[in-house]
Coordinates of C-alpha atoms and ligand atoms in Angstrom, one line a residue:
Chain A
M1 CA 0.0 0.0 0.0
N2 CA 1.3 3.4 -1.0
I3 CA -0.5 5.9 1.2
V4 CA -0.2 9.6 1.0
V5 CA -1.3 11.8 3.9
V6 CA -1.8 15.5 3.4
L7 CA -1.0 18.0 6.1
K8 CA -2.4 21.5 6.2
H9 CA -0.7 24.1 8.4
I10 CA -3.4 26.6 9.5
P11 CA -3.8 29.6 11.8
S12 CA -4.8 28.4 15.3
V13 CA -8.3 29.3 16.4
A14 CA -7.4 28.8 20.0
D15 CA -6.3 32.4 20.3
E16 CA -7.4 35.7 19.1
L17 CA -7.3 36.0 15.3
P18 CA -6.1 39.6 14.4
V19 CA -7.1 40.9 11.0
R20 CA -5.0 43.0 8.7
G21 CA -6.6 44.4 5.6
N22 CA -8.9 41.7 4.2
Q23 CA -7.1 38.8 5.7
V24 CA -6.0 37.2 9.0
D25 CA -2.8 38.9 10.1
F26 CA -0.7 35.8 9.4
D27 CA 2.4 37.3 11.0
S28 CA 0.8 37.5 14.4
V29 CA -1.0 34.1 14.8
D30 CA 0.3 30.7 15.6
F31 CA 0.1 28.1 13.0
V32 CA -0.9 24.5 13.9
L33 CA -1.7 21.3 12.2
N34 CA -5.3 21.0 11.1
E35 CA -6.9 18.9 13.8
W36 CA -8.5 16.5 11.3
D37 CA -5.1 15.7 9.8
E38 CA -4.2 14.0 13.1
Q39 CA -7.0 11.7 12.4
S40 CA -6.0 11.0 8.8
L41 CA -2.4 10.3 10.0
E42 CA -3.7 7.8 12.5
Q43 CA -5.9 6.2 9.9
A44 CA -2.9 5.9 7.6
A45 CA -0.8 4.4 10.3
L46 CA -3.5 1.8 11.1
I47 CA -3.8 0.7 7.4
K48 CA 0.0 0.4 7.2
E49 CA 0.1 -1.7 10.4
A50 CA -2.5 -4.0 8.9
L51 CA -1.2 -4.4 5.4
G52 CA 2.4 -3.0 5.2
G53 CA 3.5 -0.4 2.7
T54 CA 4.6 3.2 3.0
V55 CA 3.1 6.3 4.3
T56 CA 4.2 9.6 2.7
A57 CA 3.4 12.8 4.6
I58 CA 3.2 15.8 2.4
G59 CA 2.1 19.4 2.8
V60 CA 2.5 22.9 1.5
D61 CA 5.0 24.8 3.6
V62 CA 3.0 28.0 4.0
I63 CA 5.1 29.8 6.7
G64 CA 8.4 27.9 6.5
E65 CA 7.7 25.8 9.7
L66 CA 6.2 22.6 8.2
D67 CA 9.3 20.6 9.2
N68 CA 7.9 20.4 12.7
L69 CA 4.7 18.8 11.5
L70 CA 6.6 16.5 9.2
H71 CA 8.8 15.3 12.1
L72 CA 5.6 14.6 14.0
A73 CA 4.2 12.6 11.1
L74 CA 7.4 10.6 10.9
A75 CA 7.3 9.9 14.6
K76 CA 3.8 8.7 14.2
G77 CA 4.6 6.2 11.5
A78 CA 5.1 8.0 8.2
D79 CA 8.1 6.7 6.2
R80 CA 8.7 9.7 4.0
A81 CA 8.2 13.4 4.3
V82 CA 7.8 15.9 1.5
K83 CA 7.2 19.6 1.6
I84 CA 6.3 22.0 -1.1
A85 CA 8.2 25.2 -0.3
A86 CA 5.7 27.9 -1.0
D87 CA 6.2 30.5 1.7
D88 CA 2.7 31.8 1.0
A89 CA 0.7 32.1 4.3
G90 CA -2.4 33.0 2.5
A91 CA -2.3 30.2 0.0
D92 CA -6.0 29.1 -0.5
S93 CA -7.2 25.6 -0.8
H94 CA -7.3 25.7 -4.6
R95 CA -3.7 26.8 -4.9
Q96 CA -2.5 24.2 -2.3
A97 CA -4.5 21.4 -3.8
K98 CA -3.1 22.2 -7.3
W99 CA 0.5 22.1 -6.0
L100 CA -0.2 19.0 -4.0
S101 CA -1.8 17.3 -7.0
E102 CA 1.3 17.9 -9.2
A103 CA 3.5 16.5 -6.4
I104 CA 1.3 13.5 -5.6
R105 CA 0.5 12.4 -9.2
P106 CA 4.0 10.9 -9.9
M107 CA 3.8 9.1 -6.5
A108 CA 1.0 7.0 -8.0
P109 CA -0.6 6.5 -4.5
D110 CA -3.2 3.8 -3.8
L111 CA -4.9 6.0 -1.3
V112 CA -4.7 9.8 -0.5
L113 CA -5.9 10.7 3.0
V114 CA -6.8 14.3 3.9
G115 CA -8.5 15.8 7.0
V116 CA -12.2 16.2 6.2
Q117 CA -12.0 20.0 6.5
A118 CA -9.9 22.8 8.0
S119 CA -11.2 25.9 9.6
N120 CA -9.7 28.1 6.9
D121 CA -11.2 26.2 4.0
I122 CA -13.3 29.2 2.8
D123 CA -12.9 28.1 -0.8
G124 CA -13.6 24.4 -0.1
Q125 CA -11.5 21.6 1.4
L126 CA -8.2 20.2 0.0
G127 CA -9.6 16.6 -0.4
P128 CA -12.3 17.1 -3.0
L129 CA -10.2 19.6 -4.9
L130 CA -7.2 17.2 -5.0
A131 CA -9.6 14.4 -6.2
A132 CA -10.8 16.7 -9.0
Y133 CA -7.3 17.6 -10.0
L134 CA -6.1 14.0 -9.8
D135 CA -9.2 12.6 -11.5
L136 CA -10.0 10.3 -8.6
P137 CA -13.2 9.7 -6.7
Y138 CA -13.6 11.5 -3.4
I139 CA -15.5 10.4 -0.3
G140 CA -15.4 12.4 2.9
V141 CA -16.6 12.5 6.5
V142 CA -15.1 9.0 6.8
S143 CA -14.8 7.2 10.2
S144 CA -13.1 4.0 9.2
I145 CA -11.2 2.5 6.3
E146 CA -10.2 -1.2 5.8
V147 CA -8.4 -2.2 2.7
Q148 CA -8.5 -5.6 1.1
D149 CA -7.6 -6.8 -2.4
G150 CA -7.6 -3.4 -4.0
T151 CA -10.8 -2.3 -2.5
A152 CA -11.5 -0.2 0.6
L153 CA -14.6 -0.8 2.8
M154 CA -15.3 2.4 4.6
N155 CA -17.8 4.1 6.8
K156 CA -19.1 7.6 6.2
E157 CA -21.1 9.5 8.8
F158 CA -24.2 11.5 8.1
A159 CA -26.2 13.2 10.9
G160 CA -27.7 11.9 14.2
G161 CA -25.5 8.8 14.3
F162 CA -26.7 7.5 10.9
G163 CA -24.1 6.6 8.3
A164 CA -23.4 4.4 5.4
R165 CA -20.8 1.7 4.4
Y166 CA -19.2 2.0 1.0
S167 CA -16.8 -0.1 -0.9
V168 CA -14.4 1.8 -3.1
R169 CA -11.9 0.6 -5.6
L170 CA -8.4 2.0 -5.2
P171 CA -7.1 4.6 -5.8
F172 CA -9.2 7.4 -4.3
V173 CA -9.1 10.4 -2.0
A174 CA -10.7 10.2 1.4
G175 CA -11.6 13.0 3.8
V176 CA -11.1 11.6 7.3
Q177 CA -13.4 12.8 10.1
V178 CA -12.1 10.4 12.7
A179 CA -9.8 7.4 12.8
P180 CA -11.1 4.2 14.4
K181 CA -8.8 4.8 17.4
P182 CA -7.7 8.1 19.0
P183 CA -4.4 9.4 17.4
R184 CA -1.3 7.8 19.0
Y185 CA 1.0 9.8 21.1
A186 CA 4.5 10.6 19.9
P187 CA 6.8 11.4 22.7
V188 CA 8.7 14.7 22.3
S189 CA 12.0 12.8 22.8
K190 CA 11.2 10.7 19.7
I191 CA 10.2 13.7 17.6
R192 CA 13.5 15.5 18.6
Q193 CA 15.5 12.5 17.7
I194 CA 13.8 12.2 14.3
A195 CA 14.3 15.9 13.7
Q196 CA 18.0 15.4 13.9
T197 CA 18.2 12.7 11.2
A198 CA 15.2 13.0 9.2
K199 CA 15.4 13.8 5.5
I200 CA 12.7 16.0 4.2
E201 CA 12.2 16.2 0.4
V202 CA 11.7 19.7 -0.8
L203 CA 9.6 20.5 -4.0
E204 CA 9.0 23.8 -5.6
P205 CA 5.3 24.7 -6.2
S206 CA 4.2 23.7 -9.6
G207 CA 0.9 24.4 -11.3
E208 CA -1.6 27.2 -10.9
A209 CA -5.1 27.5 -9.6
D210 CA -7.0 30.2 -7.9
S211 CA -10.1 30.2 -5.7
G212 CA -11.7 32.9 -7.8
L213 CA -12.9 34.6 -4.5
V214 CA -12.1 38.2 -3.9
F215 CA -12.0 39.0 -0.2
R216 CA -14.0 42.1 0.7
K217 CA -13.7 41.9 4.4
V218 CA -12.7 39.5 7.2
A219 CA -14.0 40.4 10.7
P220 CA -15.5 38.9 13.8
P221 CA -19.2 38.1 13.4
V222 CA -21.5 41.0 13.9
V223 CA -24.1 39.5 16.2
S224 CA -27.6 40.4 17.0
G225 CA -27.2 39.4 20.6
H226 CA -24.1 38.8 22.7
A227 CA -24.4 36.8 25.9
E228 CA -25.1 38.8 29.0
M229 CA -21.7 38.2 30.7
I230 CA -21.6 37.4 34.4
E231 CA -18.6 39.0 36.0
G232 CA -16.9 38.2 39.3
S233 CA -15.0 35.4 41.0
P234 CA -16.0 31.8 40.2
K235 CA -18.0 31.7 43.4
E236 CA -19.8 34.8 42.5
I237 CA -20.5 33.5 39.0
A238 CA -21.8 30.2 40.4
A239 CA -24.0 32.0 42.9
R240 CA -25.5 34.2 40.1
L241 CA -26.1 31.2 37.9
V242 CA -27.7 29.1 40.6
A243 CA -30.0 32.1 41.5
L244 CA -30.9 32.5 37.8
L245 CA -31.7 28.8 37.4
K246 CA -33.8 28.9 40.6
E247 CA -35.7 32.0 39.3
R248 CA -36.6 30.1 36.2
G249 CA -37.5 26.9 38.0
L250 CA -34.6 25.1 36.4
A251 CA -32.8 24.2 39.7
Chain B
M1 CA -24.7 31.3 -18.9
S2 CA -28.2 31.4 -17.5
K3 CA -29.4 33.4 -14.5
D4 CA -30.8 30.3 -12.9
I5 CA -29.9 28.8 -9.6
L6 CA -29.4 25.1 -9.2
V7 CA -30.1 23.7 -5.7
V8 CA -28.8 20.2 -5.2
A9 CA -31.3 18.7 -2.9
E10 CA -30.5 16.6 0.0
H11 CA -32.8 13.8 1.3
F12 CA -32.8 11.2 4.0
N13 CA -35.1 8.2 4.4
G14 CA -37.1 9.3 1.3
K15 CA -37.8 12.8 2.6
I16 CA -36.3 16.1 1.5
A17 CA -34.0 17.4 4.3
D18 CA -34.6 20.8 5.9
V19 CA -31.3 22.3 4.5
T20 CA -32.9 21.9 1.0
F21 CA -35.9 23.9 1.9
E22 CA -33.6 26.5 3.4
M23 CA -31.6 26.8 0.2
V24 CA -34.6 26.8 -2.1
G25 CA -36.1 29.7 0.0
K26 CA -32.8 31.7 -0.2
A27 CA -32.5 30.8 -4.0
R28 CA -36.0 32.2 -4.6
E29 CA -35.0 35.5 -3.1
L30 CA -31.7 35.6 -5.1
A31 CA -33.4 34.4 -8.4
A32 CA -35.9 37.3 -8.1
G33 CA -33.0 39.7 -8.1
L34 CA -31.2 38.0 -10.9
G35 CA -34.2 37.5 -13.0
G36 CA -33.7 33.7 -13.2
K37 CA -35.4 30.5 -12.1
V38 CA -34.8 28.1 -9.2
V39 CA -34.2 24.5 -10.3
A40 CA -33.9 21.8 -7.7
L41 CA -32.1 18.7 -8.5
V42 CA -33.1 15.6 -6.6
I43 CA -31.0 12.5 -7.2
G44 CA -32.6 9.2 -6.4
A45 CA -36.0 7.5 -7.0
G46 CA -38.6 7.1 -4.4
V47 CA -37.9 10.4 -2.7
E48 CA -41.0 12.5 -2.0
A49 CA -39.9 15.6 -3.9
N50 CA -43.1 17.4 -4.8
D51 CA -43.0 19.9 -1.9
L52 CA -40.4 22.4 -3.0
A53 CA -41.0 26.0 -3.9
S54 CA -38.6 25.7 -6.8
D55 CA -39.6 26.8 -10.4
A56 CA -38.7 23.3 -11.5
T57 CA -37.6 20.1 -9.7
L58 CA -35.6 17.6 -11.7
Q59 CA -35.5 14.1 -10.2
V60 CA -33.0 11.5 -11.4
N61 CA -35.2 8.5 -11.2
E62 CA -32.7 5.8 -10.5
P63 CA -33.5 3.4 -7.6
A64 CA -29.8 2.6 -7.4
L65 CA -29.1 6.3 -6.4
T66 CA -31.6 6.7 -3.6
E67 CA -28.8 6.1 -1.2
F68 CA -26.1 8.8 -1.4
N69 CA -23.1 7.7 -3.6
P70 CA -20.5 10.4 -3.7
E71 CA -19.0 9.5 -7.0
A72 CA -22.3 9.1 -8.9
Y73 CA -23.8 12.2 -7.3
A74 CA -20.8 14.3 -8.1
R75 CA -20.8 13.2 -11.8
I76 CA -24.5 13.7 -12.2
V77 CA -24.3 17.2 -10.8
E78 CA -21.4 18.0 -13.1
A79 CA -23.4 16.7 -16.1
V80 CA -26.5 18.8 -15.1
V81 CA -24.4 21.8 -14.5
Q82 CA -22.7 21.5 -17.9
E83 CA -26.1 21.3 -19.6
Q84 CA -27.9 24.0 -17.6
A85 CA -25.0 26.4 -17.1
P86 CA -26.5 28.0 -13.9
R87 CA -25.3 31.2 -12.3
L88 CA -25.2 29.6 -8.9
V89 CA -25.1 26.1 -7.6
M90 CA -26.1 25.6 -4.0
F91 CA -25.2 22.7 -1.8
G92 CA -25.6 22.1 1.9
W93 CA -22.3 22.2 3.9
T94 CA -23.3 18.8 5.1
S95 CA -21.8 15.3 4.9
M96 CA -23.2 15.1 1.3
G97 CA -22.5 18.6 0.1
M98 CA -19.0 18.5 1.6
D99 CA -18.2 15.7 -0.8
L100 CA -19.5 17.5 -3.9
A101 CA -19.1 21.3 -3.7
A102 CA -15.3 21.7 -3.8
W103 CA -15.0 18.8 -6.2
L104 CA -17.3 20.5 -8.7
S105 CA -15.2 23.7 -8.2
G106 CA -12.0 21.8 -9.0
R107 CA -13.7 20.2 -12.1
T108 CA -15.3 23.3 -13.5
G109 CA -12.9 26.0 -12.3
A110 CA -15.9 27.9 -10.9
P111 CA -15.2 29.4 -7.5
C112 CA -16.6 27.7 -4.4
A113 CA -17.5 29.4 -1.1
A114 CA -17.8 27.1 1.9
Y115 CA -19.2 27.6 5.4
V116 CA -21.8 29.9 3.8
R117 CA -24.0 31.8 6.3
D118 CA -25.5 34.2 3.9
L119 CA -25.7 35.3 0.2
R120 CA -26.9 38.5 -1.2
L121 CA -26.8 40.5 -4.4
E122 CA -25.1 43.8 -4.7
N123 CA -25.1 45.6 -8.1
G124 CA -26.0 42.3 -9.8
G125 CA -23.0 40.5 -8.2
L126 CA -23.0 37.9 -5.4
V127 CA -21.6 38.7 -2.0
I128 CA -21.2 35.7 0.2
S129 CA -20.6 35.5 4.0
C130 CA -18.6 32.5 5.1
Q131 CA -18.3 31.6 8.8
A132 CA -14.7 30.6 8.9
Y133 CA -12.1 29.9 11.5
N134 CA -14.4 27.8 13.7
G135 CA -16.9 30.7 13.7
K136 CA -14.4 33.3 15.0
L137 CA -14.4 35.3 11.8
I138 CA -16.8 36.0 8.9
A139 CA -15.2 36.3 5.5
E140 CA -17.1 38.3 2.9
V141 CA -16.2 37.2 -0.5
E142 CA -17.1 38.2 -4.1
P143 CA -16.8 35.2 -6.4
Q144 CA -15.5 36.0 -9.9
G145 CA -16.6 34.5 -13.1
E146 CA -19.9 33.3 -14.6
M147 CA -20.8 30.4 -12.2
T148 CA -20.5 30.2 -8.4
I149 CA -20.7 27.3 -6.1
A150 CA -21.9 27.9 -2.5
A151 CA -22.0 25.3 0.3
C152 CA -24.4 26.5 2.9
L153 CA -24.4 25.8 6.6
A154 CA -27.6 24.1 7.7
G155 CA -29.9 26.3 9.7
S156 CA -28.8 29.5 7.9
F157 CA -32.1 30.4 6.4
P158 CA -35.8 29.7 7.3
T159 CA -37.3 26.7 5.7
E160 CA -40.8 28.2 5.1
A161 CA -40.0 30.1 1.9
G162 CA -38.6 26.9 0.4
R163 CA -41.8 24.9 0.9
G164 CA -44.2 24.7 -2.1
A165 CA -45.9 22.2 -4.3
T166 CA -43.8 22.0 -7.5
A167 CA -44.2 18.6 -9.1
A168 CA -40.9 16.9 -9.9
T169 CA -40.0 16.0 -13.4
S170 CA -38.3 12.6 -13.9
I171 CA -35.0 12.7 -15.9
P172 CA -32.8 9.7 -16.7
S173 CA -29.3 9.6 -15.2
P174 CA -27.1 11.7 -17.4
I175 CA -24.1 9.4 -16.6
A176 CA -23.6 5.6 -17.0
L177 CA -23.9 3.9 -13.7
D178 CA -22.2 0.6 -14.4
S179 CA -18.5 1.6 -14.1
L180 CA -18.6 3.4 -10.7
R181 CA -15.7 2.8 -8.4
V182 CA -17.8 3.7 -5.3
R183 CA -20.5 1.3 -4.3
F184 CA -23.1 1.7 -1.5
V185 CA -23.0 -1.3 0.8
E186 CA -25.3 -0.8 3.7
A187 CA -26.8 1.8 5.9
I188 CA -25.4 2.3 9.4
Q189 CA -27.9 2.9 12.2
P190 CA -27.2 5.0 15.4
P191 CA -26.2 2.9 18.4
P192 CA -29.2 1.9 20.5
G193 CA -29.7 2.2 24.2
D194 CA -28.5 5.0 26.5
V195 CA -30.6 8.0 27.4
D196 CA -32.2 10.0 24.6
I197 CA -30.7 13.5 24.9
T198 CA -33.2 14.9 22.4
T199 CA -36.0 14.5 24.9
Q200 CA -34.3 15.9 28.0
A201 CA -35.4 19.2 29.4
K202 CA -32.0 20.0 30.8
L203 CA -28.5 19.2 29.5
V204 CA -25.1 19.9 30.9
A205 CA -22.8 19.8 27.8
V206 CA -19.1 19.3 28.1
G207 CA -16.5 20.1 25.5
R208 CA -12.8 19.6 25.0
G209 CA -12.2 22.1 27.9
I210 CA -13.3 19.3 30.3
G211 CA -9.7 18.0 29.7
G212 CA -10.1 14.2 30.3
K213 CA -12.4 11.3 31.0
E214 CA -11.6 11.6 34.7
N215 CA -13.3 14.9 34.8
I216 CA -16.6 13.8 33.3
E217 CA -17.7 12.8 36.9
L218 CA -17.8 16.5 37.9
A219 CA -20.2 17.2 35.0
E220 CA -22.3 14.1 36.0
E221 CA -22.5 15.3 39.6
L222 CA -23.6 18.8 38.5
A223 CA -26.1 17.3 36.1
E224 CA -27.5 15.1 38.8
K225 CA -28.0 18.1 41.1
L226 CA -29.8 19.9 38.4
G227 CA -31.9 17.0 37.2
A228 CA -30.1 17.1 33.9
V229 CA -28.2 14.7 31.7
V230 CA -24.7 15.1 30.4
A231 CA -24.2 15.8 26.7
A232 CA -21.1 16.6 24.7
S233 CA -19.3 18.1 21.8
R234 CA -17.8 15.9 19.2
P235 CA -14.1 15.8 20.4
V236 CA -15.2 14.5 23.8
V237 CA -17.0 11.6 22.1
D238 CA -14.1 11.0 19.6
A239 CA -11.8 10.8 22.6
G240 CA -14.0 8.1 24.1
W241 CA -14.9 10.1 27.2
L242 CA -18.6 9.8 26.6
P243 CA -20.7 7.6 24.2
R244 CA -21.7 8.7 20.7
T245 CA -25.3 8.9 21.9
R246 CA -24.4 12.0 23.9
Q247 CA -23.1 14.0 21.0
V248 CA -24.8 17.2 20.0
G249 CA -24.3 18.9 16.6
K250 CA -24.0 18.4 12.9
S251 CA -23.0 14.8 13.0
G252 CA -24.6 14.2 16.3
L253 CA -28.2 15.0 17.6
K254 CA -30.2 18.2 17.5
V255 CA -31.5 19.2 20.9
K256 CA -33.8 21.9 22.1
P257 CA -33.8 21.7 25.9
K258 CA -35.1 24.3 28.4
L259 CA -31.5 24.6 29.7
Y260 CA -28.2 24.0 27.9
L261 CA -25.4 24.6 30.3
M262 CA -22.1 24.5 28.4
L263 CA -18.7 23.8 30.0
G264 CA -15.6 24.3 27.8
I265 CA -17.3 24.3 24.4
S266 CA -16.0 26.8 21.9
G267 CA -19.1 27.1 19.8
A268 CA -18.0 25.8 16.4
P269 CA -20.6 26.1 13.7
E270 CA -20.9 22.3 13.7
H271 CA -21.8 22.3 17.4
L272 CA -24.2 25.2 17.0
E273 CA -26.1 23.4 14.4
G274 CA -27.3 21.0 17.1
M275 CA -28.3 23.4 20.0
K276 CA -28.7 27.0 18.9
D277 CA -32.5 26.8 19.5
A278 CA -32.3 25.8 23.1
E279 CA -34.3 28.0 25.3
L280 CA -31.7 29.0 27.8
I281 CA -28.0 28.7 26.8
I282 CA -25.3 29.4 29.5
A283 CA -21.7 29.1 28.5
I284 CA -18.6 28.9 30.7
N285 CA -15.4 29.3 28.8
T286 CA -11.9 30.7 29.7
D287 CA -11.7 32.4 26.2
K288 CA -13.5 35.7 26.3
K289 CA -13.6 35.6 22.5
A290 CA -15.1 32.1 22.2
P291 CA -17.8 32.2 19.5
I292 CA -20.2 30.5 21.9
F293 CA -20.7 33.9 23.6
N294 CA -22.4 35.2 20.4
V295 CA -25.1 32.6 20.8
A296 CA -25.4 32.0 24.5
H297 CA -27.9 34.0 26.6
Y298 CA -25.6 34.2 29.6
G299 CA -21.9 33.6 29.7
A300 CA -18.9 33.8 32.0
T301 CA -15.2 34.0 31.2
A302 CA -14.1 31.6 33.9
D303 CA -12.6 28.2 34.6
L304 CA -15.3 25.6 34.3
F305 CA -13.9 23.5 37.1
E306 CA -14.0 26.4 39.6
V307 CA -17.5 27.4 38.5
A308 CA -18.8 23.9 38.5
E309 CA -17.4 23.1 42.0
A310 CA -18.8 26.3 43.4
M311 CA -22.2 25.5 41.8
L312 CA -22.2 22.1 43.4
E313 CA -21.7 23.6 46.8
L314 CA -24.8 25.8 46.3
L315 CA -27.2 23.2 44.9
Ligands
LIG401 C1 -18.3 17.0 9.3 C2 -18.1 17.5 10.7 C3 -19.1 17.3 11.6 C4 -19.0 17.7 12.9 N1 -20.0 17.4 13.8 C5 -19.9 17.9 15.1 C6 -20.9 17.6 16.0 O1 -21.9 17.0 15.7 N2 -20.8 18.2 17.3 C7 -19.7 18.9 17.6 O2 -19.6 19.4 18.8 N3 -18.7 19.1 16.8 C8 -18.7 18.6 15.5 N4 -17.7 18.8 14.7 C9 -16.4 19.4 15.2 C10 -16.4 20.8 15.3 O3 -15.8 21.4 14.1 C11 -15.5 21.3 16.5 O4 -14.2 20.7 16.3 C12 -16.0 20.9 17.8 O5 -17.3 21.3 18.0 C13 -15.1 21.6 18.9 O6 -15.5 21.0 20.2 P1 -15.2 21.8 21.5 O7 -15.8 23.1 21.5 O8 -15.5 20.9 22.6 O9 -13.6 21.9 21.4 P2 -12.7 23.3 21.2 O10 -13.1 24.0 20.0 O11 -11.3 22.8 21.3 O12 -13.1 24.2 22.4 C14 -12.7 23.9 23.7 C15 -13.1 25.1 24.5 O13 -12.9 24.9 25.9 C16 -12.3 26.1 26.4 N5 -11.7 25.7 27.7 C17 -10.5 25.0 27.8 N6 -10.2 24.8 29.1 C18 -11.2 25.4 29.8 C19 -11.5 25.5 31.2 N7 -10.7 25.0 32.1 N8 -12.6 26.1 31.6 C20 -13.5 26.7 30.7 N9 -13.2 26.6 29.3 C21 -12.1 26.0 28.9 C22 -11.5 26.7 25.4 O14 -11.4 28.1 25.6 C23 -12.2 26.4 24.1 O15 -13.1 27.4 23.8 C24 -17.8 18.4 13.3 C25 -16.8 18.6 12.4 C26 -17.0 18.2 11.1 C27 -15.8 18.4 10.1

């Protein structure tokens, strides 16, 4: 099995997201691995454990710090690490998917795994775009993949706990929502050790695509109602909440 | 290029899903401004599709497609889009639409807007609001070119304006169905048993901020004192801290309790889809910019453990 896992390096939503002009101020935010990519990494590792093969981790290096994520991927079972040196913090999904497709096509993968979405996928997710550019089928919101004899049996989630099982002939692109097991832990010592010896292949961006979206404005939501904020110490907040619930017959 | 709007309908168990009515209603408003028609596309036979307020409803009458098949649906939509050359194609930003919208964009080169909360016309052009970055920012974008693809968050528009009585017209599948690589095998049902969180009057909902399985007990205690049941955001369930039956949101359950007390949930659009209509929403979160405070009725920027412990002492 030749599995490619795509990593997307994105602005962290844990902190404030300052805006400059019509975009996030990329210089003053932390970039993190898209959380669903951890799931696709885990899914890739599980398939490799079951069937053997190689896992290639690849991503667009948007701010010049992708090495850290690639080291993490290697520590979690990837065999090969590739970065597309773009240095383009605002690269949209279309552009990244195009570059990735040019890099991935010659790898002739059996399976390409991508996180189901990223919080900055304003022009759509990498997975379906990659599938379109690579002329492969796409199936997303996937919660398990088992491969046997050139075919994958996989579960896709809908709403309310409903889902469906599909069989898909390889190769294809899957958008992973969750792996069958929680992502494995890679000790920092192991990542450090890998960082010292790992060889990361570097590719130049090739191919052109554009989201076709012109950004007019990026700003925190204008809301009709903001919560009435209860101030004070935790004890004061608790007292106010309990009083409120009692008033309404809810406690 | 026509001025028409193609709404790709979503259905489940033979019935049109709410997100479709929402989109058709919005499409009618936009079509009136554009001077075009609203065409709904229903893929699959046996779906009750005569209740949309579209100008026309096309139904691909293939029994084999009544269950969602991402490959077949994608290629059918592509073929219909090629033939009809609509101004706008609308999908739900749902498990189904998420498989189709960006793919169609990659195939056609037409721009795609995802996480769509609103669309409007300005000087004949579309302006689309996307709820990005986990709901922390809204991006207003102007798609260029003749066709636009929009993937709309469920619950963004009222359903009423999309309800009507347009009779569906059957069309044959525009693509061959015998060489598909993706095959539907079987439906997966929700796990049985456990409490039904959709019928509870009070829920104490925990998010990733609860930190670990060992802390669920605190939420259980608080819930018990309040006569409530514990619900959760998706990461809590994915981590195995609570069963899937407790998950609220897009891929979980929709709830409308009298009280929804939230501990350490950020308020991502996917979570809001499941609970925004609760009667009283109270959120405790250490991040004063957490998007949940835009939706909650009462909020406090505080540590959930300290507040929960203090509430337990008072109850
Ligand atoms: C297709 C799809 C379907 C999805 N379906 C669902 C769904 O059904 N339901 C769902 O919930 N999500 C769903 N998601 C996931 C969703 O996008 C978010 O990732 C998720 O809702 C985030 O959960 P959270 O708020 O618990 O975690 P986070 O976003 O990580 O938020 C944790 C919050 O806890 C706060 N916090 C941390 N420590 C403390 C403390 N000590 N005291 C107080 N606050 C604290 C932080 O400030 C933060 O705001 C779906 C995603 C996809 C792609």
